[in-house]
């Protein structure tokens, strides 16, 4: 119930994602650094998730792993999260912020806002938390190339606060944590699944 030490986030998130999406071959990394630019922070976090392998950047700035794994990164303040996997991956990290339902509806659109209301009912969470989950999950879909209109379906909620959403073959696991480096709750979403990203 208390704040998570950020050093434990990586093994915790990796383990829970593997439990929620059995067979997912992913690695995750978190890094806190407010002294360098976002691109450098992304690079370091992705390389930590990859291990010994480095990355190159396409002309559009999108990172590619030297070993063919798919990668993604996200920032919230000074905290950066990265994910790497053999299948398509995406991740997003957002601070939970209080907004009016009308503003959330404008930001999410009607379908995603309806999803947020469903998540709120199923998890007994405030709408701000559930809407941030919907937002981060939609961002994961965009990062994985699924587009803004891809369907997003609530699948399950676990007693420890994790939820699972689906979009076709893609699976998105979402949790909300408080860390010892942040004042507010953080919504974390991680996407995996689909075809082999190396093909």
Coordinates of N, CA and C in Angstrom, one line a residue:
X1 N 0.8 -1.2 0.0 CA 0.0 0.0 0.0 C 0.9 1.3 0.0
X2 N 2.1 1.2 0.4 CA 3.0 2.3 0.5 C 3.7 2.6 -0.8
X3 N 4.5 3.6 -0.9 CA 5.2 3.9 -2.2 C 6.1 2.7 -2.5
X4 N 6.2 2.4 -3.8 CA 7.2 1.4 -4.3 C 8.6 2.0 -4.4
X5 N 9.6 1.3 -3.9 CA 11.0 1.7 -4.3 C 11.1 1.5 -5.8
X6 N 11.6 2.5 -6.5 CA 11.7 2.4 -7.9 C 12.6 1.3 -8.4
X7 N 13.6 0.9 -7.6 CA 14.4 -0.2 -8.0 C 13.7 -1.5 -8.1
X8 N 12.6 -1.6 -7.5 CA 11.8 -2.9 -7.5 C 10.7 -2.9 -8.6
X9 N 10.5 -1.7 -9.3 CA 9.5 -1.7 -10.3 C 9.8 -2.6 -11.5
X10 N 11.0 -2.6 -11.9 CA 11.4 -3.5 -13.1 C 11.0 -4.9 -12.9
X11 N 11.5 -5.6 -11.8 CA 11.2 -7.0 -11.7 C 9.7 -7.2 -11.4
X12 N 9.1 -6.3 -10.6 CA 7.7 -6.5 -10.3 C 6.8 -6.4 -11.6
X13 N 7.1 -5.4 -12.4 CA 6.3 -5.2 -13.6 C 6.5 -6.3 -14.6
X14 N 7.7 -6.8 -14.8 CA 8.0 -7.9 -15.7 C 7.3 -9.2 -15.2
X15 N 7.4 -9.4 -13.9 CA 6.8 -10.7 -13.4 C 5.2 -10.6 -13.6
X16 N 4.6 -9.5 -13.3 CA 3.2 -9.4 -13.4 C 2.7 -9.5 -14.8
X17 N 3.5 -8.9 -15.7 CA 3.1 -8.9 -17.2 C 3.2 -10.4 -17.6
X18 N 4.2 -11.1 -17.2 CA 4.3 -12.5 -17.6 C 3.2 -13.4 -17.0
X19 N 2.7 -13.0 -15.8 CA 1.6 -13.8 -15.2 C 0.3 -13.4 -16.0
X20 N 0.1 -12.2 -16.4 CA -1.1 -11.8 -17.0 C -1.1 -12.2 -18.5
X21 N 0.0 -12.2 -19.1 CA 0.1 -12.6 -20.6 C 1.2 -13.7 -20.7
X22 N 0.8 -14.9 -20.3 CA 1.8 -16.0 -20.3 C 2.5 -16.1 -21.7
X23 N 3.8 -16.4 -21.7 CA 4.5 -16.5 -22.9 C 5.1 -15.2 -23.5
X24 N 4.7 -14.1 -22.9 CA 5.2 -12.8 -23.4 C 6.7 -12.8 -23.1
X25 N 7.5 -12.5 -24.1 CA 8.9 -12.5 -24.0 C 9.3 -11.0 -24.0
X26 N 9.2 -10.4 -22.8 CA 9.5 -8.9 -22.7 C 10.5 -8.7 -21.6
X27 N 11.1 -7.5 -21.8 CA 11.9 -7.0 -20.7 C 11.6 -5.5 -20.5
X28 N 11.7 -5.1 -19.3 CA 11.3 -3.7 -18.9 C 12.4 -3.0 -18.2
X29 N 12.5 -1.7 -18.3 CA 13.5 -0.9 -17.5 C 12.9 0.4 -17.1
X30 N 13.2 0.9 -15.9 CA 12.8 2.2 -15.5 C 14.1 2.9 -15.1
X31 N 14.1 4.2 -15.5 CA 15.3 5.1 -15.2 C 14.8 6.4 -14.8
X32 N 15.4 7.0 -13.7 CA 15.1 8.3 -13.3 C 16.3 9.2 -13.5
X33 N 16.1 10.2 -14.3 CA 17.2 11.2 -14.6 C 16.5 12.4 -15.2
X34 N 16.7 13.5 -14.5 CA 16.2 14.8 -15.0 C 17.2 15.7 -15.6
X35 N 18.4 15.2 -15.8 CA 19.5 16.1 -16.2 C 19.8 16.0 -17.7
X36 N 19.2 15.0 -18.4 CA 19.5 14.9 -19.8 C 18.2 15.0 -20.6
X37 N 18.3 15.2 -21.9 CA 17.1 15.3 -22.7 C 16.3 14.0 -22.9
X38 N 15.1 14.1 -23.3 CA 14.2 12.9 -23.3 C 14.8 11.8 -24.3
X39 N 15.3 12.2 -25.4 CA 15.8 11.2 -26.3 C 17.0 10.4 -25.7
X40 N 17.9 11.1 -25.0 CA 19.0 10.4 -24.3 C 18.5 9.5 -23.3
X41 N 17.5 9.9 -22.5 CA 16.9 9.1 -21.5 C 16.2 7.9 -22.1
X42 N 15.5 8.1 -23.2 CA 14.8 6.9 -23.9 C 15.9 5.9 -24.3
X43 N 17.0 6.4 -24.9 CA 18.0 5.5 -25.4 C 18.6 4.7 -24.2
X44 N 18.9 5.3 -23.1 CA 19.5 4.6 -22.0 C 18.5 3.6 -21.4
X45 N 17.2 4.0 -21.3 CA 16.2 3.0 -20.7 C 16.0 1.9 -21.7
X46 N 15.9 2.1 -23.0 CA 15.7 1.0 -24.0 C 16.9 0.1 -23.9
X47 N 18.1 0.7 -23.9 CA 19.3 -0.2 -23.8 C 19.4 -1.0 -22.6
X48 N 18.9 -0.5 -21.4 CA 18.8 -1.2 -20.2 C 17.8 -2.4 -20.4
X49 N 16.7 -2.1 -21.0 CA 15.7 -3.2 -21.3 C 16.2 -4.3 -22.2
X50 N 17.1 -3.9 -23.2 CA 17.6 -4.8 -24.1 C 18.8 -5.6 -23.6
X51 N 19.5 -5.1 -22.6 CA 20.7 -5.7 -22.1 C 21.9 -5.3 -22.9
X52 N 22.6 -6.2 -23.5 CA 23.9 -5.8 -24.1 C 23.7 -5.2 -25.5
X53 N 22.5 -5.3 -26.1 CA 22.3 -4.8 -27.4 C 22.0 -3.3 -27.4
X54 N 22.5 -2.6 -28.4 CA 22.2 -1.1 -28.5 C 21.1 -0.9 -29.4
X55 N 20.8 0.4 -29.7 CA 19.8 0.8 -30.7 C 20.4 1.8 -31.7
X56 N 19.6 1.8 -32.8 CA 19.9 2.8 -33.8 C 18.6 3.6 -34.0
X57 N 18.6 4.8 -34.5 CA 17.4 5.6 -34.7 C 17.2 5.8 -36.2
X58 N 15.9 5.5 -36.6 CA 15.5 5.8 -38.0 C 15.5 7.3 -38.3
X59 N 15.3 7.6 -39.5 CA 15.3 9.1 -39.9 C 14.2 9.8 -39.1
X60 N 13.1 9.1 -38.8 CA 12.0 9.8 -38.1 C 12.2 9.8 -36.6
X61 N 13.3 9.3 -36.1 CA 13.6 9.2 -34.7 C 13.2 8.0 -34.0
X62 N 12.4 7.1 -34.6 CA 12.0 5.9 -33.9 C 13.2 5.0 -33.7
X63 N 13.3 4.4 -32.5 CA 14.4 3.6 -32.1 C 14.2 2.1 -32.7
X64 N 15.3 1.5 -33.1 CA 15.3 0.1 -33.5 C 16.4 -0.6 -32.8
X65 N 16.1 -1.8 -32.3 CA 17.1 -2.6 -31.6 C 18.0 -3.3 -32.5
X66 N 19.3 -3.4 -32.2 CA 20.3 -4.1 -33.1 C 20.0 -5.6 -33.2
X67 N 19.2 -6.2 -32.3 CA 18.9 -7.6 -32.4 C 17.5 -7.9 -32.9
X68 N 16.8 -6.9 -33.4 CA 15.5 -7.1 -34.1 C 14.4 -7.1 -33.1
X69 N 14.6 -6.9 -31.8 CA 13.5 -6.8 -30.9 C 12.7 -5.5 -31.1
X70 N 11.4 -5.5 -30.8 CA 10.6 -4.3 -30.9 C 10.8 -3.5 -29.6
X71 N 10.9 -2.2 -29.6 CA 11.1 -1.4 -28.4 C 10.1 -0.2 -28.4
X72 N 9.9 0.3 -27.1 CA 9.1 1.5 -26.9 C 9.6 2.1 -25.6
X73 N 9.3 3.4 -25.5 CA 9.7 4.1 -24.3 C 8.6 5.2 -24.0
X74 N 8.6 5.6 -22.7 CA 7.7 6.6 -22.3 C 8.2 7.4 -21.1
X75 N 7.8 8.6 -20.9 CA 8.3 9.5 -19.9 C 7.2 10.1 -19.1
X76 N 7.4 10.2 -17.8 CA 6.6 11.0 -16.9 C 7.5 11.8 -16.0
X77 N 7.6 13.1 -16.2 CA 8.5 13.9 -15.4 C 9.9 13.4 -15.6
X78 N 10.6 13.0 -14.5 CA 12.0 12.6 -14.6 C 12.1 11.1 -14.7
X79 N 11.0 10.4 -14.7 CA 11.0 8.9 -14.8 C 10.7 8.5 -16.3
X80 N 11.6 7.5 -16.7 CA 11.5 7.0 -18.1 C 11.3 5.5 -17.9
X81 N 10.4 4.9 -18.7 CA 10.1 3.5 -18.8 C 10.4 3.0 -20.2
X82 N 10.9 1.8 -20.3 CA 11.1 1.2 -21.7 C 10.7 -0.2 -21.6
X83 N 10.3 -0.7 -22.8 CA 10.0 -2.2 -22.9 C 10.6 -2.7 -24.2
X84 N 11.0 -3.9 -24.2 CA 11.5 -4.6 -25.4 C 11.0 -6.0 -25.5
X85 N 10.7 -6.4 -26.7 CA 10.1 -7.8 -26.9 C 10.2 -8.3 -28.3
X86 N 10.0 -9.6 -28.5 CA 10.1 -10.2 -29.8 C 8.8 -9.9 -30.7
X87 N 7.7 -9.7 -30.0 CA 6.5 -9.3 -30.7 C 6.3 -7.8 -30.6
X88 N 5.3 -7.2 -31.2 CA 5.1 -5.8 -31.1 C 4.9 -5.4 -29.6
X89 N 5.5 -4.3 -29.2 CA 5.3 -3.8 -27.9 C 5.0 -2.3 -27.9
X90 N 4.5 -1.8 -26.8 CA 4.3 -0.4 -26.6 C 4.2 -0.2 -25.1
X91 N 4.5 1.0 -24.6 CA 4.3 1.3 -23.2 C 4.0 2.8 -23.1
X92 N 3.3 3.1 -22.0 CA 3.1 4.5 -21.6 C 3.0 4.6 -20.1
X93 N 3.4 5.8 -19.7 CA 3.6 6.1 -18.3 C 3.0 7.5 -18.1
X94 N 2.0 7.7 -17.2 CA 1.4 9.0 -17.0 C 1.0 9.2 -15.6
X95 N 1.2 10.4 -15.1 CA 0.8 10.8 -13.8 C -0.7 10.9 -13.8
X96 N -1.4 10.4 -12.7 CA -2.8 10.5 -12.6 C -3.2 11.9 -12.2
X97 N -3.9 12.6 -13.0 CA -4.3 14.0 -12.8 C -5.8 14.1 -12.7
X98 N -6.3 15.0 -11.8 CA -7.7 15.2 -11.7 C -8.2 16.1 -12.8
X99 N -9.3 15.6 -13.5 CA -9.9 16.4 -14.5 C -11.4 16.2 -14.4
X100 N -12.2 17.1 -15.0 CA -13.6 17.0 -15.0 C -14.0 15.8 -16.0
X101 N -15.1 15.2 -15.8 CA -15.6 14.2 -16.7 C -15.7 14.7 -18.1
X102 N -16.1 16.0 -18.3 CA -16.2 16.5 -19.6 C -14.9 16.7 -20.3
X103 N -13.9 17.1 -19.6 CA -12.5 17.2 -20.2 C -12.0 15.8 -20.5
X104 N -12.2 14.8 -19.7 CA -11.8 13.4 -20.0 C -12.5 12.9 -21.3
X105 N -13.8 13.2 -21.4 CA -14.5 12.8 -22.6 C -14.0 13.5 -23.8
X106 N -13.6 14.7 -23.7 CA -13.0 15.4 -24.9 C -11.7 14.8 -25.2
X107 N -10.9 14.5 -24.2 CA -9.5 14.0 -24.5 C -9.6 12.5 -25.0
X108 N -10.5 11.7 -24.5 CA -10.5 10.3 -24.8 C -11.4 10.0 -26.0
X109 N -12.4 10.8 -26.3 CA -13.4 10.5 -27.2 C -14.5 9.6 -26.6
X110 N -15.6 9.4 -27.2 CA -16.8 8.8 -26.6 C -16.5 7.3 -26.3
X111 N -15.9 6.6 -27.2 CA -15.6 5.1 -26.9 C -14.7 4.9 -25.8
X112 N -13.5 5.6 -25.8 CA -12.5 5.4 -24.8 C -13.1 5.9 -23.4
X113 N -13.9 7.0 -23.4 CA -14.5 7.5 -22.2 C -15.4 6.4 -21.6
X114 N -16.2 5.8 -22.5 CA -17.1 4.7 -22.0 C -16.3 3.6 -21.4
X115 N -15.2 3.3 -22.0 CA -14.2 2.3 -21.5 C -13.8 2.7 -20.1
X116 N -13.4 4.0 -20.0 CA -12.9 4.5 -18.7 C -14.0 4.3 -17.6
X117 N -15.3 4.6 -18.0 CA -16.4 4.4 -17.0 C -16.5 3.0 -16.6
X118 N -16.4 2.1 -17.6 CA -16.5 0.6 -17.3 C -15.3 0.2 -16.4
X119 N -14.1 0.7 -16.6 CA -13.0 0.3 -15.8 C -13.2 0.8 -14.4
X120 N -13.7 2.0 -14.3 CA -14.0 2.6 -13.0 C -15.0 1.8 -12.2
X121 N -16.1 1.3 -12.9 CA -17.1 0.5 -12.2 C -16.5 -0.9 -11.8
X122 N -15.7 -1.5 -12.7 CA -15.1 -2.8 -12.4 C -14.1 -2.8 -11.3
X123 N -13.3 -1.8 -11.2 CA -12.2 -1.7 -10.3 C -12.5 -0.9 -9.0
X124 N -13.7 -0.2 -9.0 CA -14.1 0.7 -7.9 C -13.0 1.8 -7.7
X125 N -12.4 2.3 -8.9 CA -11.5 3.4 -8.8 C -12.1 4.7 -9.2
X126 N -11.6 5.8 -8.8 CA -12.1 7.1 -9.2 C -11.9 7.2 -10.8
X127 N -12.8 8.0 -11.4 CA -12.8 8.1 -12.8 C -11.4 8.6 -13.3
X128 N -10.8 9.5 -12.6 CA -9.5 10.0 -13.0 C -8.4 8.9 -13.2
X129 N -8.5 7.9 -12.3 CA -7.5 6.8 -12.4 C -7.9 5.9 -13.6
X130 N -9.2 5.6 -13.7 CA -9.6 4.7 -14.8 C -9.4 5.4 -16.2
X131 N -9.7 6.7 -16.2 CA -9.5 7.5 -17.5 C -8.0 7.5 -17.9
X132 N -7.1 7.6 -16.9 CA -5.7 7.6 -17.2 C -5.3 6.3 -17.7
X133 N -5.8 5.2 -17.1 CA -5.6 3.9 -17.7 C -6.0 3.8 -19.1
X134 N -7.2 4.3 -19.4 CA -7.7 4.3 -20.8 C -6.8 5.1 -21.7
X135 N -6.3 6.2 -21.3 CA -5.4 7.1 -22.1 C -4.1 6.3 -22.3
X136 N -3.5 5.8 -21.3 CA -2.2 5.1 -21.5 C -2.3 3.9 -22.4
X137 N -3.4 3.2 -22.2 CA -3.6 2.0 -23.1 C -3.8 2.4 -24.6
X138 N -4.5 3.5 -24.8 CA -4.6 4.0 -26.2 C -3.3 4.4 -26.7
X139 N -2.5 5.0 -25.9 CA -1.1 5.5 -26.3 C -0.3 4.2 -26.7
X140 N -0.4 3.2 -26.0 CA 0.3 1.9 -26.3 C -0.1 1.4 -27.7
X141 N -1.4 1.5 -28.0 CA -1.8 1.0 -29.3 C -1.2 1.9 -30.4
X142 N -1.2 3.2 -30.2 CA -0.6 4.1 -31.2 C 0.9 3.7 -31.4
X143 N 1.6 3.5 -30.3 CA 3.1 3.3 -30.4 C 3.3 1.9 -31.1
X144 N 2.4 1.0 -31.0 CA 2.6 -0.3 -31.6 C 2.1 -0.3 -33.1
X145 N 1.6 0.9 -33.5 CA 1.2 1.0 -34.9 C -0.3 0.6 -35.2
X146 N -1.0 0.4 -34.1 CA -2.4 0.0 -34.3 C -3.4 1.1 -34.6
X147 N -3.0 2.3 -34.4 CA -3.8 3.5 -34.8 C -4.8 3.9 -33.7
X148 N -5.3 5.1 -33.9 CA -6.2 5.7 -32.9 C -7.6 5.1 -32.9
X149 N -8.0 4.4 -34.0 CA -9.3 3.9 -34.0 C -9.4 2.4 -33.7
X150 N -8.3 1.8 -33.3 CA -8.2 0.4 -33.0 C -9.2 0.1 -31.8
X151 N -9.9 -1.0 -31.8 CA -10.8 -1.3 -30.6 C -10.0 -1.6 -29.4
X152 N -10.5 -1.3 -28.2 CA -9.9 -1.5 -27.0 C -10.9 -2.1 -26.0
X153 N -10.7 -3.3 -25.6 CA -11.8 -4.0 -24.8 C -11.3 -4.4 -23.4
X154 N -12.1 -4.1 -22.4 CA -11.7 -4.5 -21.0 C -11.9 -6.0 -21.0
X155 N -10.9 -6.7 -20.4 CA -11.0 -8.2 -20.4 C -11.1 -8.7 -18.9
X156 N -10.2 -8.2 -18.0 CA -10.2 -8.7 -16.7 C -9.6 -7.8 -15.7
X157 N -9.9 -7.9 -14.4 CA -9.3 -7.2 -13.4 C -8.8 -8.2 -12.3
X158 N -7.6 -7.9 -11.8 CA -7.1 -8.8 -10.7 C -7.2 -8.1 -9.4
X159 N -7.2 -8.9 -8.3 CA -7.3 -8.3 -7.0 C -6.2 -7.3 -6.6
X160 N -5.1 -7.5 -7.2 CA -3.9 -6.6 -6.8 C -4.0 -5.2 -7.6
X161 N -5.0 -5.0 -8.4 CA -5.2 -3.7 -9.1 C -4.7 -3.7 -10.5
X162 N -4.2 -4.8 -11.1 CA -3.9 -4.9 -12.5 C -5.1 -5.2 -13.3
X163 N -5.2 -4.6 -14.5 CA -6.3 -5.0 -15.4 C -5.6 -5.4 -16.7
X164 N -6.4 -6.1 -17.5 CA -6.0 -6.6 -18.8 C -7.0 -6.1 -19.8
X165 N -6.5 -5.5 -20.9 CA -7.3 -5.0 -22.0 C -6.8 -5.7 -23.3
X166 N -7.7 -5.8 -24.3 CA -7.3 -6.4 -25.6 C -7.7 -5.6 -26.7
X167 N -6.9 -5.8 -27.8 CA -7.2 -5.2 -29.1 C -6.8 -6.2 -30.2
X168 N -7.7 -7.0 -30.6 CA -7.4 -8.1 -31.5 C -6.4 -9.1 -30.7
X169 N -5.2 -9.3 -31.3 CA -4.2 -10.2 -30.7 C -3.4 -9.5 -29.7
X170 N -3.5 -8.2 -29.6 CA -2.7 -7.4 -28.7 C -3.3 -7.4 -27.3
X171 N -2.4 -7.5 -26.3 CA -2.8 -7.5 -24.9 C -2.1 -6.3 -24.2
X172 N -2.9 -5.6 -23.4 CA -2.4 -4.4 -22.7 C -2.6 -4.7 -21.2
X173 N -1.6 -4.7 -20.4 CA -1.7 -4.8 -18.9 C -1.5 -3.4 -18.4
X174 N -2.3 -3.1 -17.4 CA -2.3 -1.8 -16.8 C -2.3 -1.9 -15.3
X175 N -1.5 -1.0 -14.6 CA -1.5 -0.9 -13.2 C -1.3 0.6 -12.8
X176 N -1.6 0.9 -11.5 CA -1.4 2.2 -11.0 C -0.6 2.0 -9.7
X177 N 0.5 2.7 -9.7 CA 1.4 2.6 -8.5 C 1.8 4.0 -8.0
X178 N 2.2 4.0 -6.8 CA 2.9 5.2 -6.2 C 4.3 4.8 -5.9
X179 N 5.3 5.6 -6.4 CA 6.7 5.3 -6.2 C 7.3 6.3 -5.2
X180 N 8.4 5.9 -4.6 CA 9.1 6.8 -3.7 C 9.6 8.0 -4.3
X181 N 9.6 8.1 -5.6 CA 10.1 9.3 -6.3 C 9.1 10.2 -6.9
X182 N 7.8 9.9 -6.7 CA 6.7 10.6 -7.2 C 5.7 11.0 -6.1
X183 N 5.1 12.1 -6.2 CA 4.1 12.5 -5.3 C 2.7 11.9 -5.6
X184 N 2.4 11.8 -6.9 CA 1.1 11.3 -7.3 C 1.2 9.9 -7.9
X185 N 0.0 9.3 -8.0 CA 0.0 7.9 -8.6 C 0.4 8.0 -10.0
X186 N 1.0 6.9 -10.5 CA 1.4 6.7 -11.9 C 0.7 5.6 -12.5
X187 N 0.1 5.8 -13.7 CA -0.5 4.8 -14.4 C 0.5 4.2 -15.4
X188 N 0.6 2.9 -15.4 CA 1.6 2.2 -16.3 C 0.8 1.3 -17.2
X189 N 1.1 1.3 -18.5 CA 0.4 0.4 -19.4 C 1.5 -0.2 -20.3
X190 N 1.4 -1.5 -20.5 CA 2.4 -2.2 -21.4 C 1.7 -3.1 -22.3
X191 N 2.0 -3.0 -23.6 CA 1.4 -3.8 -24.7 C 2.3 -4.8 -25.2
X192 N 1.8 -6.0 -25.5 CA 2.5 -7.1 -26.2 C 1.6 -7.9 -26.9
X193 N 2.1 -8.8 -27.8 CA 1.2 -9.7 -28.5 C 1.3 -9.5 -30.0
X194 N 0.5 -10.2 -30.8 CA 0.5 -10.1 -32.2 C 1.6 -10.9 -32.8
X195 N 1.9 -10.6 -34.1 CA 2.9 -11.3 -34.9 C 4.3 -11.0 -34.4
X196 N 5.2 -11.8 -34.9 CA 6.6 -11.6 -34.6 C 7.1 -10.2 -35.2
X197 N 7.6 -9.3 -34.4 CA 8.1 -8.0 -34.9 C 9.3 -8.1 -35.8
X198 N 10.0 -9.3 -35.8 CA 11.2 -9.4 -36.6 C 10.9 -9.7 -38.0
X199 N 9.7 -10.2 -38.3 CA 9.4 -10.6 -39.7 C 9.2 -9.4 -40.6

